[in-house]
Coordinates of C-alpha atoms and ligand atoms in Angstrom, one line a residue:
Chain A
M1 CA 56.1 32.4 -62.8
S2 CA 54.5 30.5 -59.3
V3 CA 56.0 30.3 -56.6
F4 CA 52.8 27.1 -56.1
S5 CA 51.7 23.8 -58.6
P6 CA 49.2 24.9 -60.9
A7 CA 47.1 22.3 -58.6
T8 CA 47.4 25.0 -54.9
R9 CA 47.6 27.8 -57.5
D10 CA 44.4 26.9 -58.7
R11 CA 42.8 25.8 -55.5
F12 CA 44.0 29.7 -54.1
E13 CA 41.4 31.1 -56.5
R14 CA 38.4 28.7 -55.6
L15 CA 39.3 29.7 -52.7
A16 CA 38.7 33.9 -52.8
A17 CA 36.0 33.6 -54.8
S18 CA 33.9 30.9 -52.2
Y19 CA 33.9 34.0 -49.5
P20 CA 31.9 37.2 -49.8
Q21 CA 34.8 39.0 -49.2
A22 CA 37.9 37.6 -51.2
R23 CA 40.6 38.9 -48.1
S24 CA 38.9 36.3 -45.9
A25 CA 40.9 33.9 -48.0
L26 CA 44.0 35.5 -47.0
V27 CA 44.7 32.9 -44.0
P28 CA 43.9 28.7 -44.9
M29 CA 46.2 30.4 -48.3
L30 CA 49.3 31.4 -45.6
L31 CA 48.9 27.5 -44.4
Y32 CA 48.6 25.8 -47.8
A33 CA 51.2 28.1 -49.7
Q34 CA 53.4 27.1 -46.5
D35 CA 51.8 23.5 -46.4
E36 CA 53.6 23.3 -50.1
L37 CA 57.0 25.2 -49.3
G38 CA 58.0 24.7 -46.1
Y39 CA 57.3 28.2 -45.5
L40 CA 56.5 31.0 -46.5
P41 CA 58.9 32.7 -49.2
P42 CA 58.9 36.5 -50.1
E43 CA 57.9 35.8 -53.5
A44 CA 55.2 33.2 -51.7
I45 CA 53.7 36.0 -50.0
A46 CA 54.3 38.5 -53.2
E47 CA 52.0 36.6 -54.9
I48 CA 49.3 35.9 -52.3
A49 CA 48.9 39.6 -51.2
A50 CA 48.5 40.6 -55.5
L51 CA 46.3 37.2 -55.9
L52 CA 44.1 38.6 -53.0
G53 CA 44.4 43.0 -53.8
E54 CA 46.2 42.8 -50.6
T55 CA 50.1 45.1 -49.6
E56 CA 52.8 42.8 -49.2
L57 CA 53.0 44.7 -45.4
A58 CA 49.8 43.7 -44.7
V59 CA 50.1 40.1 -45.7
R60 CA 53.3 40.1 -43.5
E61 CA 51.5 41.0 -40.8
V62 CA 49.5 39.0 -40.4
I63 CA 52.4 35.8 -40.6
G64 CA 53.6 38.0 -37.4
Y65 CA 50.4 37.2 -35.9
Y66 CA 50.0 33.4 -36.0
S67 CA 51.6 31.1 -34.2
M68 CA 52.1 28.1 -37.3
L69 CA 53.1 30.6 -39.8
R70 CA 56.6 31.0 -40.4
T71 CA 58.9 33.1 -42.9
A72 CA 62.4 30.5 -42.7
P73 CA 62.1 27.1 -43.3
A74 CA 61.9 24.5 -40.4
G75 CA 62.7 20.6 -40.2
R76 CA 60.9 18.6 -42.8
Y77 CA 59.2 17.0 -39.2
H78 CA 58.6 19.6 -37.1
V79 CA 57.8 18.5 -33.5
Q80 CA 55.1 20.1 -31.5
V81 CA 55.4 19.4 -27.9
C82 CA 52.9 20.9 -25.6
T83 CA 54.4 21.4 -22.4
N84 CA 50.9 23.1 -21.1
I85 CA 48.8 22.0 -18.5
S86 CA 47.6 18.9 -18.4
C87 CA 50.7 17.1 -20.8
M88 CA 53.0 19.2 -17.5
L89 CA 50.7 17.2 -15.6
R90 CA 52.2 13.3 -17.4
G91 CA 55.2 14.5 -18.1
G92 CA 55.3 16.6 -21.5
E93 CA 58.3 18.7 -20.3
E94 CA 60.2 15.4 -19.7
I95 CA 59.0 14.5 -23.1
L96 CA 60.4 17.7 -24.6
G97 CA 63.7 17.0 -22.5
H98 CA 64.1 13.8 -23.7
C99 CA 63.3 15.5 -27.4
Q100 CA 65.9 17.2 -28.1
R101 CA 68.1 15.1 -26.2
R102 CA 67.4 12.7 -28.9
L103 CA 67.7 15.3 -31.1
G104 CA 70.8 17.1 -30.3
I105 CA 69.0 20.2 -31.0
H106 CA 67.5 23.4 -28.5
N107 CA 63.9 24.4 -28.4
R108 CA 63.1 26.4 -32.2
Q109 CA 66.3 25.2 -33.7
T110 CA 66.7 22.3 -36.9
T111 CA 68.9 19.3 -36.8
P112 CA 71.7 19.7 -39.3
D113 CA 70.7 17.9 -42.5
G114 CA 66.5 19.9 -42.3
M115 CA 65.4 16.9 -41.1
F116 CA 63.5 17.9 -37.5
S117 CA 62.8 20.7 -35.5
I118 CA 61.2 20.7 -32.7
E119 CA 58.8 23.7 -31.3
E120 CA 57.4 23.8 -27.2
V121 CA 53.4 24.4 -28.0
E122 CA 50.1 25.8 -26.5
C123 CA 47.6 23.3 -26.4
M124 CA 46.2 20.5 -29.5
G125 CA 43.4 20.1 -28.0
A126 CA 45.2 15.9 -26.5
C127 CA 44.9 17.5 -23.2
A128 CA 43.1 13.5 -21.9
W129 CA 45.7 11.6 -24.2
A130 CA 48.4 14.3 -22.4
P131 CA 50.9 14.5 -22.9
A132 CA 51.2 14.7 -26.5
L133 CA 53.2 16.2 -29.9
Q134 CA 52.3 16.7 -33.4
V135 CA 55.1 15.4 -36.1
N136 CA 53.3 18.7 -38.8
Y137 CA 49.7 17.1 -38.5
D138 CA 49.8 14.1 -37.1
F139 CA 49.0 13.6 -33.9
H140 CA 51.1 11.4 -31.2
Q141 CA 49.8 10.9 -27.8
E142 CA 49.6 9.6 -24.5
L143 CA 54.4 9.2 -25.0
D144 CA 56.6 7.9 -22.5
P145 CA 59.5 8.5 -23.5
A146 CA 60.3 4.7 -25.4
K147 CA 57.6 5.6 -27.8
V148 CA 58.8 9.1 -28.4
D149 CA 62.4 7.3 -30.1
E150 CA 60.6 5.1 -31.9
I151 CA 57.8 7.5 -33.9
L152 CA 61.6 9.5 -34.3
E153 CA 62.8 6.8 -35.5
K154 CA 59.8 6.0 -38.4
Y155 CA 60.1 9.7 -39.4
R156 CA 64.2 9.3 -39.6
R157 CA 63.8 5.8 -42.0
Q158 CA 60.5 7.6 -44.3
G159 CA 63.8 10.1 -44.8
Chain B
M1 CA 50.5 7.8 -39.5
A2 CA 48.1 10.2 -36.9
E3 CA 46.7 8.7 -34.2
R4 CA 43.0 9.2 -33.3
P5 CA 42.0 9.4 -30.0
A6 CA 40.4 5.5 -28.8
Y7 CA 36.4 6.0 -27.1
P8 CA 35.6 3.5 -24.1
A9 CA 32.1 2.2 -24.2
A10 CA 30.4 4.9 -22.1
H11 CA 30.1 4.4 -18.6
P12 CA 26.9 4.4 -16.2
A13 CA 26.9 7.7 -15.2
E14 CA 27.1 9.1 -18.6
V15 CA 24.2 9.9 -20.9
R16 CA 25.1 10.2 -25.0
V17 CA 23.7 12.9 -26.5
V18 CA 26.3 15.4 -28.3
S19 CA 29.1 12.1 -28.1
Q20 CA 26.6 9.2 -28.8
R21 CA 27.6 8.4 -31.7
F22 CA 31.8 8.9 -30.7
G23 CA 34.4 5.8 -31.5
D24 CA 31.4 4.8 -34.6
P25 CA 33.6 5.1 -37.7
R26 CA 30.5 5.0 -39.6
A27 CA 29.0 8.4 -37.9
A28 CA 31.5 10.6 -40.1
T29 CA 30.0 9.2 -43.7
L30 CA 26.5 10.7 -44.7
A31 CA 25.2 7.5 -44.8
G32 CA 26.6 6.1 -40.9
Y33 CA 24.6 9.6 -39.8
L34 CA 21.5 8.7 -41.8
D35 CA 21.4 5.5 -40.7
T36 CA 21.5 6.5 -36.8
G37 CA 18.5 9.0 -36.6
G38 CA 20.5 11.8 -38.5
Y39 CA 18.5 14.7 -40.5
Q40 CA 15.6 13.6 -38.8
A41 CA 15.4 17.2 -36.7
L42 CA 16.0 19.2 -39.3
G43 CA 13.6 17.3 -41.5
K44 CA 10.9 18.2 -38.8
A45 CA 12.6 21.8 -38.4
L46 CA 12.3 22.5 -42.2
G47 CA 8.8 19.7 -42.6
L48 CA 10.7 17.1 -45.3
N49 CA 8.9 14.0 -43.9
G50 CA 4.9 15.1 -44.8
G51 CA 4.8 17.3 -41.5
E52 CA 4.8 21.1 -41.3
A53 CA 7.5 22.7 -41.5
M54 CA 8.8 25.2 -38.1
A55 CA 8.1 28.6 -38.3
P56 CA 11.8 30.0 -37.1
E57 CA 10.4 32.0 -34.0
A58 CA 8.8 27.8 -33.2
I59 CA 12.6 26.4 -33.4
I60 CA 14.1 29.4 -31.2
E61 CA 11.2 28.8 -28.9
E62 CA 11.9 25.2 -28.4
V63 CA 15.5 25.9 -27.8
K64 CA 14.8 29.0 -25.4
K65 CA 12.8 25.9 -23.9
S66 CA 16.0 23.3 -23.3
S67 CA 17.7 25.5 -21.5
L68 CA 21.2 25.0 -23.6
R69 CA 23.8 27.3 -22.3
G70 CA 27.1 28.4 -24.6
R71 CA 29.5 24.8 -24.0
G72 CA 32.1 28.2 -26.1
G73 CA 32.9 28.9 -22.2
A74 CA 30.9 31.5 -21.2
G75 CA 27.8 29.6 -20.8
F76 CA 25.1 32.5 -22.5
P77 CA 21.3 31.0 -23.1
T78 CA 21.7 29.8 -26.8
G79 CA 17.5 30.7 -27.2
L80 CA 18.0 33.9 -26.0
K81 CA 21.5 34.6 -28.4
W82 CA 19.6 33.0 -31.4
S83 CA 16.8 36.3 -30.7
F84 CA 19.0 38.6 -30.6
I85 CA 19.2 38.4 -34.3
P86 CA 16.6 41.4 -35.6
K87 CA 14.6 40.2 -37.7
G88 CA 14.1 41.0 -41.9
G89 CA 17.1 43.8 -42.8
D90 CA 19.1 43.6 -46.0
K91 CA 21.7 42.4 -44.4
P92 CA 23.2 38.8 -44.5
K93 CA 23.6 37.0 -41.4
Y94 CA 25.7 34.5 -41.1
V95 CA 26.7 31.3 -38.3
L96 CA 29.7 31.2 -36.9
C97 CA 30.9 28.0 -35.2
N98 CA 34.1 28.1 -33.3
A99 CA 35.7 25.0 -33.9
D100 CA 38.8 26.7 -32.2
E101 CA 39.1 24.7 -29.0
S102 CA 42.1 25.7 -27.3
E103 CA 41.4 25.8 -24.6
P104 CA 44.0 24.6 -22.0
G105 CA 42.9 21.5 -20.3
T106 CA 40.0 21.1 -23.4
C107 CA 39.8 18.4 -25.6
K108 CA 36.3 17.2 -26.8
D109 CA 35.0 19.5 -30.0
R110 CA 38.2 17.4 -31.2
L111 CA 36.3 14.1 -31.0
I112 CA 32.6 15.6 -31.5
L113 CA 33.7 16.9 -35.1
E114 CA 35.9 13.9 -35.5
Y115 CA 33.3 11.5 -35.7
D116 CA 29.9 13.1 -35.8
P117 CA 30.3 16.4 -38.3
F118 CA 27.2 15.8 -40.1
A119 CA 25.6 16.7 -36.6
I120 CA 27.6 19.9 -36.4
I121 CA 26.5 20.4 -40.3
E122 CA 23.0 19.7 -38.7
G123 CA 22.7 21.4 -35.9
I124 CA 24.3 25.6 -37.8
T125 CA 21.5 24.6 -40.5
I126 CA 19.1 24.1 -38.0
A127 CA 20.7 27.6 -36.3
G128 CA 21.3 29.2 -39.9
R129 CA 17.0 28.5 -40.6
A130 CA 16.3 30.1 -37.0
I131 CA 17.7 33.3 -37.8
G132 CA 17.7 33.6 -41.2
A133 CA 21.3 32.8 -42.7
Q134 CA 22.3 31.0 -45.2
R135 CA 25.6 30.7 -44.6
G136 CA 27.9 29.5 -42.4
F137 CA 30.9 28.9 -41.3
I138 CA 33.1 26.6 -39.0
Y139 CA 36.6 28.6 -38.0
I140 CA 38.7 25.2 -37.0
R141 CA 41.3 25.2 -35.5
G142 CA 44.7 25.2 -37.6
E143 CA 46.5 22.1 -35.8
Y144 CA 42.9 20.1 -36.3
R145 CA 44.1 19.9 -39.8
Y146 CA 42.9 15.7 -39.9
V147 CA 39.2 17.0 -38.9
L148 CA 39.3 19.4 -41.3
D149 CA 39.5 17.0 -43.6
I150 CA 36.7 15.2 -42.3
M151 CA 34.8 18.2 -42.3
Q152 CA 35.5 18.7 -45.5
R153 CA 34.2 15.6 -46.7
A154 CA 31.0 16.0 -45.2
L155 CA 30.3 18.9 -46.4
A156 CA 30.6 18.2 -49.5
E157 CA 28.4 14.6 -49.1
A158 CA 26.2 17.5 -47.9
Y159 CA 25.9 19.4 -50.5
A160 CA 25.6 16.0 -53.4
A161 CA 23.2 14.6 -51.4
G162 CA 20.7 18.6 -51.8
Y163 CA 21.5 18.6 -47.6
L164 CA 23.1 22.4 -48.0
G165 CA 23.3 24.6 -51.3
A166 CA 19.8 25.7 -52.7
N167 CA 16.6 24.6 -52.0
I168 CA 17.8 22.2 -49.5
R169 CA 15.9 18.8 -50.5
G170 CA 12.7 21.0 -51.6
S171 CA 12.2 22.7 -48.6
G172 CA 13.1 26.0 -50.1
F173 CA 15.9 27.2 -48.1
S174 CA 18.8 27.4 -49.1
F175 CA 22.2 27.8 -47.0
D176 CA 25.7 27.2 -47.7
I177 CA 28.4 26.3 -44.9
L178 CA 32.5 26.4 -45.5
A179 CA 34.6 25.2 -43.4
H180 CA 37.5 27.1 -42.1
T181 CA 41.4 26.7 -41.3
G182 CA 42.6 28.9 -38.2
A183 CA 46.9 29.5 -38.0
G184 CA 47.5 28.7 -34.4
A185 CA 45.5 31.4 -32.2
Y186 CA 44.1 30.9 -28.7
E187 CA 42.9 34.5 -29.3
C188 CA 41.2 33.9 -32.6
G189 CA 38.8 31.6 -30.0
E190 CA 37.4 34.7 -28.7
E191 CA 34.6 35.7 -30.8
S192 CA 34.9 38.9 -33.2
A193 CA 38.8 38.0 -32.9
L194 CA 37.7 34.8 -34.4
M195 CA 35.4 37.2 -36.6
E196 CA 38.3 39.2 -37.3
S197 CA 40.9 36.6 -38.2
L198 CA 38.2 35.2 -40.4
E199 CA 37.8 37.9 -42.5
G200 CA 41.4 37.9 -43.3
K201 CA 43.0 39.8 -40.5
R202 CA 45.0 39.5 -37.3
G203 CA 42.7 38.9 -34.2
I204 CA 42.5 41.5 -32.5
P205 CA 39.0 41.4 -31.0
R206 CA 36.6 44.6 -31.7
L207 CA 34.9 47.0 -28.6
K208 CA 31.7 46.0 -28.1
P209 CA 29.0 46.7 -28.5
P210 CA 28.1 46.6 -31.0
F211 CA 27.8 42.8 -29.8
P212 CA 27.3 40.7 -32.8
A213 CA 24.4 40.2 -33.5
I214 CA 24.0 43.7 -35.0
S215 CA 27.5 43.6 -36.4
G216 CA 29.1 39.9 -36.8
L217 CA 30.8 38.9 -39.9
Y218 CA 31.5 41.9 -42.0
G219 CA 28.6 43.7 -40.2
C220 CA 25.7 41.3 -40.9
P221 CA 24.0 40.3 -38.5
T222 CA 25.6 37.2 -36.3
V223 CA 25.1 33.9 -33.9
I224 CA 28.7 32.2 -33.2
N225 CA 28.4 29.8 -31.5
N226 CA 30.8 26.5 -29.9
V227 CA 30.9 23.2 -31.7
E228 CA 28.8 21.2 -28.8
T229 CA 26.7 24.2 -28.8
L230 CA 25.7 23.5 -32.1
A231 CA 25.8 19.7 -32.2
S232 CA 23.0 20.1 -29.8
V233 CA 20.2 21.6 -31.3
P234 CA 19.6 18.4 -33.5
P235 CA 18.8 16.1 -30.8
I236 CA 16.4 19.6 -29.3
I237 CA 14.6 19.9 -31.9
L238 CA 14.0 16.4 -32.8
R239 CA 13.3 15.3 -29.0
G240 CA 11.9 18.7 -26.9
G241 CA 13.4 20.8 -25.2
D242 CA 12.1 19.8 -22.3
W243 CA 13.3 16.2 -22.9
F244 CA 16.9 18.0 -23.2
L245 CA 16.0 20.3 -19.7
N246 CA 15.0 17.8 -17.9
I247 CA 17.9 16.2 -18.2
G248 CA 19.6 19.1 -16.6
L249 CA 18.9 21.3 -14.5
P250 CA 16.4 24.1 -14.3
K251 CA 18.6 26.9 -16.5
N252 CA 21.1 24.3 -16.9
G253 CA 19.6 21.7 -19.6
G254 CA 20.9 18.5 -20.5
P255 CA 24.4 16.7 -20.2
R256 CA 27.5 18.6 -21.3
L257 CA 31.1 17.5 -22.4
F258 CA 33.2 17.4 -19.7
S259 CA 37.0 16.6 -20.6
L260 CA 38.8 15.0 -17.5
S261 CA 42.8 15.3 -17.7
G262 CA 45.4 15.4 -15.5
Q263 CA 46.4 13.4 -12.4
V264 CA 43.3 10.8 -12.6
R265 CA 43.5 6.8 -13.8
N266 CA 40.4 7.1 -16.3
R267 CA 41.2 10.5 -17.7
G268 CA 38.7 11.1 -21.3
V269 CA 36.0 12.7 -22.5
Y270 CA 32.5 12.5 -20.2
E271 CA 28.9 13.3 -21.3
L272 CA 27.2 13.7 -17.7
P273 CA 24.1 15.3 -17.0
L274 CA 24.6 19.3 -16.0
G275 CA 24.5 19.2 -12.2
F276 CA 27.1 15.6 -11.4
P277 CA 29.1 16.2 -8.5
L278 CA 32.4 16.6 -8.9
R279 CA 33.2 13.6 -6.5
R280 CA 31.8 11.2 -8.9
L281 CA 33.5 12.2 -11.7
I282 CA 36.9 12.2 -10.3
E283 CA 36.0 8.9 -7.9
E284 CA 33.8 6.8 -10.3
V285 CA 33.9 7.7 -13.5
G286 CA 37.4 8.9 -13.3
G287 CA 39.2 6.5 -10.9
G288 CA 40.5 7.8 -8.8
V289 CA 43.7 10.6 -8.4
L290 CA 46.6 9.0 -9.6
G291 CA 50.5 9.5 -8.1
G292 CA 49.1 11.0 -4.7
S293 CA 46.0 12.3 -3.6
L294 CA 43.6 15.6 -4.5
K295 CA 44.7 18.5 -4.0
A296 CA 42.8 21.5 -5.9
V297 CA 41.0 21.0 -9.8
V298 CA 40.9 23.7 -12.3
P299 CA 36.6 22.6 -13.2
G300 CA 36.3 24.6 -16.4
G301 CA 39.4 25.1 -18.5
S302 CA 42.4 26.7 -17.8
S303 CA 40.9 30.0 -17.6
T304 CA 39.2 29.9 -14.6
P305 CA 39.5 29.6 -10.8
I306 CA 40.6 26.6 -9.0
F307 CA 39.3 24.9 -6.5
T308 CA 41.4 23.4 -3.4
A309 CA 40.3 19.6 -2.5
E310 CA 37.8 20.2 -0.8
E311 CA 35.6 22.9 -2.3
A312 CA 36.1 19.9 -5.5
L313 CA 34.9 17.4 -3.2
G314 CA 31.5 18.9 -2.5
L315 CA 30.7 20.5 -5.7
N316 CA 28.2 19.9 -8.4
L317 CA 29.2 20.5 -12.0
D318 CA 26.2 23.5 -13.0
Y319 CA 26.9 26.3 -14.1
D320 CA 25.0 28.3 -11.4
S321 CA 27.2 26.0 -8.7
V322 CA 30.0 26.8 -10.0
G323 CA 29.6 30.7 -10.6
K324 CA 28.0 30.5 -6.6
A325 CA 31.6 28.5 -5.6
G326 CA 33.6 31.8 -7.1
S327 CA 34.5 29.7 -10.1
F328 CA 33.3 29.0 -14.4
L329 CA 31.8 25.9 -16.0
G330 CA 33.8 26.9 -18.7
S331 CA 35.1 25.2 -21.6
G332 CA 34.5 21.7 -18.9
G333 CA 38.0 21.1 -19.6
V334 CA 38.5 20.0 -15.8
V335 CA 42.3 18.9 -14.7
V336 CA 43.0 16.9 -11.6
I337 CA 46.3 17.9 -9.3
N338 CA 48.0 16.2 -6.7
D339 CA 49.4 16.7 -3.5
R340 CA 52.4 15.7 -5.4
T341 CA 52.4 19.5 -7.6
C342 CA 53.7 22.4 -7.2
M343 CA 51.2 25.4 -7.4
V344 CA 53.8 27.7 -7.7
K345 CA 54.7 26.3 -10.8
F346 CA 51.7 24.8 -11.9
A347 CA 50.5 28.7 -11.5
L348 CA 53.8 29.8 -14.1
R349 CA 52.7 27.2 -16.6
V350 CA 49.2 28.7 -16.8
M351 CA 50.9 32.1 -17.0
Q352 CA 53.8 31.1 -19.7
F353 CA 50.7 31.0 -21.6
Y354 CA 48.8 33.6 -21.0
R355 CA 52.3 35.7 -21.5
H356 CA 52.6 33.8 -25.2
E357 CA 48.7 34.4 -26.4
S358 CA 47.9 37.8 -25.5
C359 CA 47.9 40.1 -28.4
G360 CA 49.1 43.0 -26.9
W361 CA 46.8 45.3 -27.6
C362 CA 46.5 46.7 -24.0
V363 CA 48.9 47.5 -21.7
P364 CA 47.4 45.3 -18.4
C365 CA 47.2 42.7 -20.8
R366 CA 50.4 42.5 -22.0
E367 CA 52.4 43.7 -19.6
G368 CA 50.9 42.2 -16.5
T369 CA 51.4 38.4 -18.5
N370 CA 55.0 39.1 -19.2
W371 CA 55.5 40.8 -15.1
L372 CA 53.9 37.9 -14.1
Q373 CA 56.0 34.9 -16.1
L374 CA 59.4 36.2 -15.2
A375 CA 58.1 36.6 -11.5
L376 CA 57.0 33.9 -11.5
T377 CA 60.5 32.1 -12.6
R378 CA 62.2 34.2 -10.8
F379 CA 60.0 33.1 -7.4
H380 CA 59.8 29.7 -8.7
R381 CA 63.2 29.4 -8.4
G382 CA 64.2 29.9 -5.3
D383 CA 64.8 34.0 -6.1
G384 CA 61.2 35.4 -4.3
R385 CA 61.0 38.0 -1.8
P386 CA 58.5 38.4 0.4
E387 CA 56.2 40.9 -0.8
D388 CA 56.1 39.2 -3.9
V389 CA 52.9 37.3 -3.2
D390 CA 51.3 39.9 -3.1
L391 CA 52.7 42.2 -5.6
F392 CA 51.7 39.0 -7.9
T393 CA 48.2 39.5 -7.0
D394 CA 48.3 43.5 -6.6
V395 CA 49.5 43.0 -10.2
A396 CA 46.4 40.4 -11.6
Q397 CA 44.4 43.0 -10.2
N398 CA 45.3 45.1 -12.1
I399 CA 44.6 43.3 -15.3
L400 CA 41.3 42.0 -14.3
G401 CA 37.9 44.2 -16.5
R402 CA 40.6 46.2 -17.9
T403 CA 41.3 45.5 -20.5
L404 CA 39.5 44.6 -24.2
C405 CA 38.9 41.3 -24.1
P406 CA 38.5 38.9 -21.6
L407 CA 41.9 37.5 -21.6
G408 CA 43.2 39.9 -19.0
D409 CA 40.5 38.5 -17.1
A410 CA 41.5 34.1 -18.1
A411 CA 45.2 35.0 -17.4
A412 CA 44.5 37.1 -13.9
M413 CA 41.3 34.8 -12.7
P414 CA 43.3 31.5 -12.1
I415 CA 46.7 33.4 -10.4
L416 CA 44.3 35.2 -8.5
S417 CA 43.0 32.3 -7.0
I418 CA 46.2 30.1 -6.1
V419 CA 47.7 32.6 -4.5
R420 CA 45.0 33.1 -2.8
K421 CA 43.7 28.9 -2.2
F422 CA 47.7 28.5 -2.1
R423 CA 50.0 30.7 -0.3
S424 CA 51.3 28.9 2.4
E425 CA 53.3 27.7 -1.1
F426 CA 54.5 31.1 -2.2
E427 CA 55.9 31.3 0.6
D428 CA 57.9 28.1 1.0
H429 CA 59.6 28.8 -1.7
L430 CA 61.2 32.1 0.2
H431 CA 64.5 32.7 1.5
G432 CA 66.2 31.4 -1.2
R433 CA 64.8 28.2 -0.9
P434 CA 64.8 26.0 -3.8
C435 CA 61.2 24.2 -4.9
P436 CA 59.9 22.0 -1.9
F437 CA 58.8 19.4 -4.3
A438 CA 62.1 19.9 -7.3
A439 CA 63.6 17.0 -5.9
E440 CA 60.9 14.8 -8.1
S441 CA 58.5 15.6 -10.9
S442 CA 54.6 15.3 -10.1
A443 CA 54.8 14.7 -13.3
V444 CA 52.7 10.3 -13.5
P445 CA 53.7 9.2 -16.4
V446 CA 51.4 6.9 -18.6
A447 CA 51.5 3.8 -17.0
Ligands
FMN1 C1 40.3 34.3 -25.0 C2 39.6 33.5 -25.2 C3 39.1 32.5 -25.8 C4 38.0 31.4 -26.5 N1 38.4 30.2 -27.2 C5 36.6 29.4 -27.2 C6 36.5 28.2 -28.2 O1 38.3 28.3 -28.7 N2 36.1 28.0 -28.7 C7 34.6 28.6 -27.9 O2 33.7 27.7 -28.7 N3 34.7 29.0 -27.9 C8 35.8 29.7 -26.9 N4 35.3 30.9 -26.5 C9 34.2 31.9 -26.0 C10 33.4 33.0 -27.3 O3 33.9 33.8 -27.5 C11 31.8 32.4 -27.5 O4 31.6 33.2 -26.1 C12 31.2 31.5 -27.6 O5 32.3 30.9 -28.9 C13 30.2 31.4 -28.1 O6 29.1 30.1 -27.8 P1 28.9 29.1 -27.3 O7 27.5 30.4 -26.1 O8 28.0 28.4 -27.6 O9 29.2 28.7 -26.4 C14 36.7 31.7 -26.0 C15 36.6 33.9 -25.6 C16 38.5 34.0 -24.6 C17 37.9 35.5 -24.2
SF4_2 S1 43.3 41.5 -23.5 FE1 45.2 40.4 -24.2 S2 44.4 39.3 -25.6 FE2 42.8 40.6 -25.5 S3 42.8 42.3 -26.7 FE3 43.7 43.1 -24.8 S4 45.7 42.7 -25.0 FE4 44.6 41.6 -26.3
FES3 S1 47.3 20.5 -21.9 FE1 48.3 19.4 -23.7 S2 47.4 18.9 -25.3 FE2 45.9 20.1 -23.8

C-alpha cells in the first residue's frame, strides 16, 4: 500500500526516470509528498527511500537540510513572514507581530484548531514589494495590518 | 489568490532588454513569445531561417564580444566561462540555470521567470549549442512554486512545437531541459552546492578545483549561469555583441536589472545601463528616500559591503566602479536605508540570516556567525561592552577567506563594513544605553 495517491505515485515514477540519476528526483519528491500529506511521516520517507533505492537515513539527512521540509504537521495554512532587510525596513517585524497577535500563537506554533501556523522566514524574493508573506505557496505583498487581517480572514473562511 | 508583482511602464532611463516583455501576459505563451521576436536568436544560431548555422565557437565569440558578465553575484565574464568547457570528450555536458534567487534584496529573476520563461529556455538552448551540451536544468527555489508551474507549462509548449527535444526544428541539434524545484536553502544558490542539491543531496559546497567546467553535475563538464545572464543571450545573438556592449561600458556590457528596495519611494525592478549613477537610481528613478534622509545603501544584495550616503551618491553602478569603491555589484539588489534606521539592528538582522543559512561545515563560518548573532543581539539590547566593537571585527576577519564556500565571506563582509563606517552608532549603544533608535520603529509602512 502506498501512502500517496495514485497520481502522485505515478508522478514520482516519471520523475525518477527523468534524470540521468534517479536520486536527483529526491528533493522534488519530498516536497511534492509534503504538499500532499502536509508533512513527511515515516511511511512517506520509507516509501520514497524504497522508490529510489536509498536508505531511510540518507533521506532523513536530506530532509534535515532543507528548511521547507518538515517531519511534523504544520497548520493547514502555513503563514511565512519575511523579516529580512528589505522587509524589515518596511515593517516586516510589525507584520510578524501582528500575525502572532491575531492568531494567538508564536513563531513555529500552530493554532489549536490546526488551521494556521506561523514561521518567520528569510528573503522570499519580494523585496521591492515588501513587507511580504507567503501562505503555503501564495505570495502576499505590500502588507499592512489591515490587509493581513483580510488575508487571514479569507483563508479562515475557505476552511 | 497569490499576488503577482505589478509592472509599471518603463522609466525613461531604462533600457529594456531582458525586461522587454515584463507586464505582457502573452509573453509566457509560445505564441506571444514568437509574436514579440522570440526564437529568432535560436533560429540564427541553428540556421533555421535559411541562413547558415553559427559555429559553436562563433556563438561563444559573440557572447565574449558583448562583455556580458554574470548577473548572479560574482560577475564572471560569461563567454569566457563557456570557453572553459573542453571540446569533445565522451562525457555528457550540462547547462544549469541558477534560479535559486535568495540573496536578500534581490527579486529580479522572479520577474524574468514569470513574464519571459521562453527567453530563459531559448538562452539555455543556445548555451547548450555553444558548449556541446544536450541537457539543461533550471533549478528554481522551492518557494517559487507558481514560477515552477509557469516554467513547466512553457517547457511543455516548447517541446510540443519542436523547440526542444530531438532534432530541434529540423536542425539536427537535440536538447532537453528539465525544471527542478529546490526546498529552501540559500546555500544551494552557490554553484557547487546547487549541483549537490540537484544530485539529491544536502547542499554542501564542493572543494574547488576542479571547477564545474571540468567536473560539475554528475562529475561532467557543466556551465552554470544565472537566470538573467541566460536571458541576455538571445538578444546578444540576435543583435550582436557590439550592440549589447555599447549599451553599457567597456568590460561591463549591457544593461542589467536592479532590484530597488527599502526606504525609497518607487521601489521596483529596473533595467538600467551598467554605469548608471546610483544617485539617479535613488532620486530620479526611485523618487527619493522615504521617512528621513539617506544614511546608507547596500549595492548588490545583503552580502555586499555597505556604502555611506556620501559614498553612494558619487557611485556609478558597474562592476568595476563598485569594485574599486570596495564593494560588489553582486546580484543587483540595491537596498536604501534612511537615517532613522539603527545600523546595529541592521547588522544584526543580516547576521541572523547568515547564521540561519550557514550549512555548518566550516568551523569559522558556523561558530563565527553564531557568536556574532548572539553578541550583536546582546549589544543591541544595551548589554554591550566597549571591547565588543573590535571583537565583532576580529571574529568577522577570522571568517574571511577561511571557509569552503563564499558564504563565509558573505557573512563577514557586511558586518566589517558596517562597524567600520558606522562605528559611532555602536558606541551610542554602550554603557547600558538601549538602542537610541528604539523609541519608534524606523520601518516605513506601505502608503
Ligand atoms: C551563498 C551563495 C549563494 C548564491 N546564490 C545565488 C543565486 O541564488 N542565484 C545565482 O544566480 N547565483 C547565486 N550565487 C552565485 C553562484 O555561485 C554562481 O556564481 C552563479 O550562479 C554563476 O552565474 P553567473 O555567472 O551567470 O552569475 C550564489 C553564491 C553564493 C556563494
Ligand atoms: S562557508 Fe559556511 S555555508 Fe559555506 S561551506 Fe562553510 S560552513 Fe557551509
Ligand atoms: S527581504 Fe523580504 S522578500 Fe526579500
